[in-house]
C-alpha cells in the first residue's frame, strides 16, 4: 500500500486534485497555500504543518493497484479512517481521539459499520460501536426510514471488552505520514469484528483477507 496526501472525493468516487485538496485545507485552516505561485511540494508542506499544528488535513491510503483502501481525515486530537469496498462505498470507519490524561496517545473511541442493500451503495443500516477507557462497550443500530415510518434506533450495552482488546485500542500518536498502526484491522474487538464479518462475508469478501493479513503481520509475525 502507499499514501497520497490527495483527499478522497466520495461523491465523485475519485481522488481530489492536489489543487483542490490544498484549497480545501486552506478553507478549514484559514491558510493561503493555494494562492502561492510555486505549487510543487506545497501539498506536502501544508499537510505536514497541519499535522504539527493539529489542524485539518487529509490523505488516502491506496492498494498496490492504486485503488482506494481507506480515506483519512485529521483534525484537532482526531484521526478518522473510512475504509472502502470495491465499489467505493465506505463500509467501515475508525475514529481515534486524543485525551489530555494520556499524552502522546490516541484511543480508538468508535467503530462504525455501514451496511448497504445487496449489490448497491445505498445505505441500509449503520451500527456504531463505542468504547470507554475502562473497557466499556455499547452499540447503537440505526435502520429504516423516517419517511415511511420504519425508522428504528436500537441501543445496547454490552459486557466489557477484555484487557487484551482494550490495550489494542490505544496507539501512539503517529508521526506525519506514518499511519500503518492506526489502520490495523486486528484492533477491532471481537464483538464488532464478528458483526462486520457477518456483513462483509456477503458483500465484501476481501475484508476477511485484509483482517487475516493484519492478524498475521502484527500478532503472529514471522521469525
XYZ file of C-alpha atoms in Angstrom:
223
model
C 0.000 0.000 0.000
C 1.050 3.593 -0.474
C -0.033 7.002 0.781
C -1.151 10.076 -1.127
C -1.982 13.394 0.514
C -4.751 13.994 -2.004
C -8.147 13.740 -0.328
C -10.709 11.171 -1.424
C -13.736 12.720 -3.143
C -16.554 10.386 -2.083
C -19.375 11.863 -4.238
C -17.276 11.567 -7.412
C -15.500 8.362 -6.337
C -12.039 9.638 -7.164
C -9.029 11.378 -5.683
C -9.185 15.141 -5.490
C -6.538 17.011 -7.414
C -3.647 18.441 -5.414
C -5.033 21.914 -6.106
C -8.487 21.054 -4.738
C -7.018 19.286 -1.705
C -4.879 22.326 -0.948
C -7.780 24.735 -1.460
C -9.986 22.784 0.949
C -7.251 22.734 3.575
C -6.932 26.500 3.222
C -10.666 26.878 3.832
C -10.573 24.791 7.004
C -7.313 26.128 8.414
C -7.592 29.727 7.195
C -4.242 29.443 5.416
C -3.213 30.661 1.952
C -1.092 27.907 0.461
C -3.274 27.598 -2.644
C -2.534 31.233 -3.539
C 1.193 30.677 -3.863
C 2.568 30.683 -7.388
C 5.012 27.823 -6.885
C 2.824 24.738 -6.384
C 5.414 21.965 -6.339
C 5.637 20.337 -2.909
C 3.017 22.661 -1.431
C 0.505 19.958 -0.513
C 3.086 18.036 1.491
C 4.316 21.223 3.173
C 0.784 22.321 4.096
C -0.166 18.834 5.312
C 2.991 18.472 7.388
C 2.422 21.841 9.067
C -1.242 20.979 9.663
C -0.125 17.750 11.335
C 2.323 19.596 13.580
C -0.314 22.198 14.496
C -3.117 19.614 14.809
C -5.152 21.276 12.090
C -7.185 19.757 9.270
C -5.527 17.703 6.553
C -6.378 14.637 4.518
C -4.788 11.562 2.996
C -5.807 8.474 1.065
C -4.180 5.077 1.510
C -4.096 3.128 -1.743
C -3.821 -0.559 -2.509
C -0.991 -1.852 -4.683
C -3.209 -1.440 -7.757
C -3.881 2.209 -6.772
C -7.496 1.525 -5.801
C -8.504 3.283 -2.552
C -8.143 1.274 0.656
C -9.178 3.981 3.103
C -9.557 7.748 3.346
C -8.129 9.705 6.276
C -9.094 12.981 7.913
C -7.093 14.552 10.725
C -8.180 17.422 12.945
C -7.514 18.645 16.478
C -6.948 15.483 18.514
C -8.796 13.387 15.942
C -7.985 10.844 13.243
C -10.762 9.281 11.187
C -10.400 6.482 8.627
C -13.120 5.458 6.169
C -12.470 2.020 4.664
C -13.852 1.450 1.163
C -15.298 -1.541 -0.639
C -14.512 -2.423 -4.254
C -17.496 -0.309 -5.343
C -16.095 2.664 -3.351
C -18.851 2.533 -0.722
C -17.470 3.293 2.734
C -18.383 0.331 4.924
C -16.216 0.838 7.999
C -14.980 3.837 9.983
C -12.357 4.115 12.726
C -12.460 7.219 14.935
C -9.465 7.930 17.155
C -9.448 10.632 19.825
C -6.678 12.108 21.925
C -7.031 12.532 25.683
C -5.446 15.131 27.947
C -4.626 12.491 30.561
C -2.770 10.280 28.072
C -0.186 12.467 26.364
C 1.095 11.200 23.047
C -1.664 8.597 22.743
C -4.812 8.104 20.672
C -7.776 5.941 21.644
C -9.982 4.080 19.163
C -13.198 5.502 20.579
C -15.641 4.382 17.899
C -16.019 1.880 15.076
C -18.905 2.347 12.624
C -20.234 -0.340 10.289
C -22.244 0.857 7.278
C -24.335 -1.818 5.581
C -25.673 -1.310 2.066
C -28.514 -3.052 0.324
C -27.089 -6.094 -1.517
C -25.154 -5.171 -4.634
C -25.679 -1.409 -4.195
C -24.093 1.598 -2.492
C -27.383 2.610 -0.856
C -27.075 2.581 2.920
C -29.427 0.198 4.733
C -28.158 0.167 8.311
C -25.467 1.735 10.485
C -24.070 0.209 13.654
C -21.950 2.345 15.979
C -19.681 0.522 18.423
C -18.216 2.822 21.085
C -15.661 2.114 23.793
C -14.524 3.726 27.033
C -11.054 3.911 28.560
C -12.232 1.440 31.206
C -13.252 -1.164 28.620
C -16.949 -0.380 28.416
C -18.667 -1.299 25.156
C -22.005 -0.211 23.733
C -23.653 -0.179 20.328
C -26.361 1.777 18.562
C -28.080 0.479 15.419
C -29.780 2.942 13.066
C -32.033 1.381 10.450
C -35.182 2.034 8.463
C -36.506 5.290 7.035
C -38.382 8.109 8.732
C -40.475 8.889 5.649
C -42.233 5.505 5.740
C -42.315 5.033 9.494
C -39.740 2.220 9.611
C -37.011 4.247 11.333
C -35.596 2.419 14.335
C -32.803 3.012 16.847
C -31.591 0.071 18.940
C -29.207 0.799 21.820
C -27.353 -1.976 23.631
C -24.845 -2.012 26.468
C -22.521 -4.982 26.080
C -20.210 -6.717 28.578
C -16.786 -5.063 28.917
C -14.142 -5.997 26.376
C -11.098 -7.969 27.514
C -7.918 -6.355 28.816
C -6.113 -7.501 25.667
C -8.754 -5.913 23.433
C -8.643 -2.694 25.448
C -4.871 -2.486 25.118
C -5.177 -2.662 21.326
C -7.475 0.379 21.278
C -4.564 2.567 22.404
C -1.980 3.690 19.859
C 0.903 6.154 19.849
C 0.183 9.496 18.210
C 1.535 8.982 14.679
C 4.397 10.747 13.010
C 3.466 12.576 9.841
C 2.863 10.130 7.002
C 3.077 7.039 9.227
C -0.447 5.718 9.789
C 0.002 1.952 9.464
C -0.653 1.356 13.158
C -3.938 3.277 13.016
C -5.469 1.182 10.238
C -4.725 -2.220 11.765
C -7.899 -4.278 11.462
C -6.774 -6.617 14.245
C -7.525 -3.772 16.681
C -11.261 -4.387 16.224
C -12.694 -6.072 19.363
C -14.303 -9.475 18.863
C -17.965 -8.447 19.123
C -17.632 -5.752 16.464
C -15.365 -7.955 14.357
C -17.937 -10.755 14.204
C -20.696 -8.337 13.202
C -18.526 -6.777 10.495
C -17.607 -10.195 9.103
C -21.259 -11.202 9.056
C -21.857 -8.343 6.620
C -18.629 -8.381 4.617
C -18.713 -12.142 4.007
C -21.780 -11.385 1.888
C -20.816 -8.063 0.325
C -17.028 -7.614 0.510
C -15.060 -10.837 0.823
C -11.710 -9.047 0.664
C -12.225 -7.723 4.199
C -11.634 -11.171 5.712
C -8.387 -11.415 3.752
C -7.288 -7.965 4.937
C -8.159 -8.857 8.533
C -6.203 -12.113 8.383
C -3.271 -10.268 6.820
C -3.131 -7.838 9.749
C -3.512 -10.608 12.325
C -0.582 -12.490 10.821
C 1.504 -9.346 10.404
C 1.070 -7.915 13.888
C 0.030 -10.783 16.151
C 1.948 -13.662 14.588
C 4.952 -12.056 12.884
C 7.305 -14.346 11.022
C 10.558 -15.118 12.769
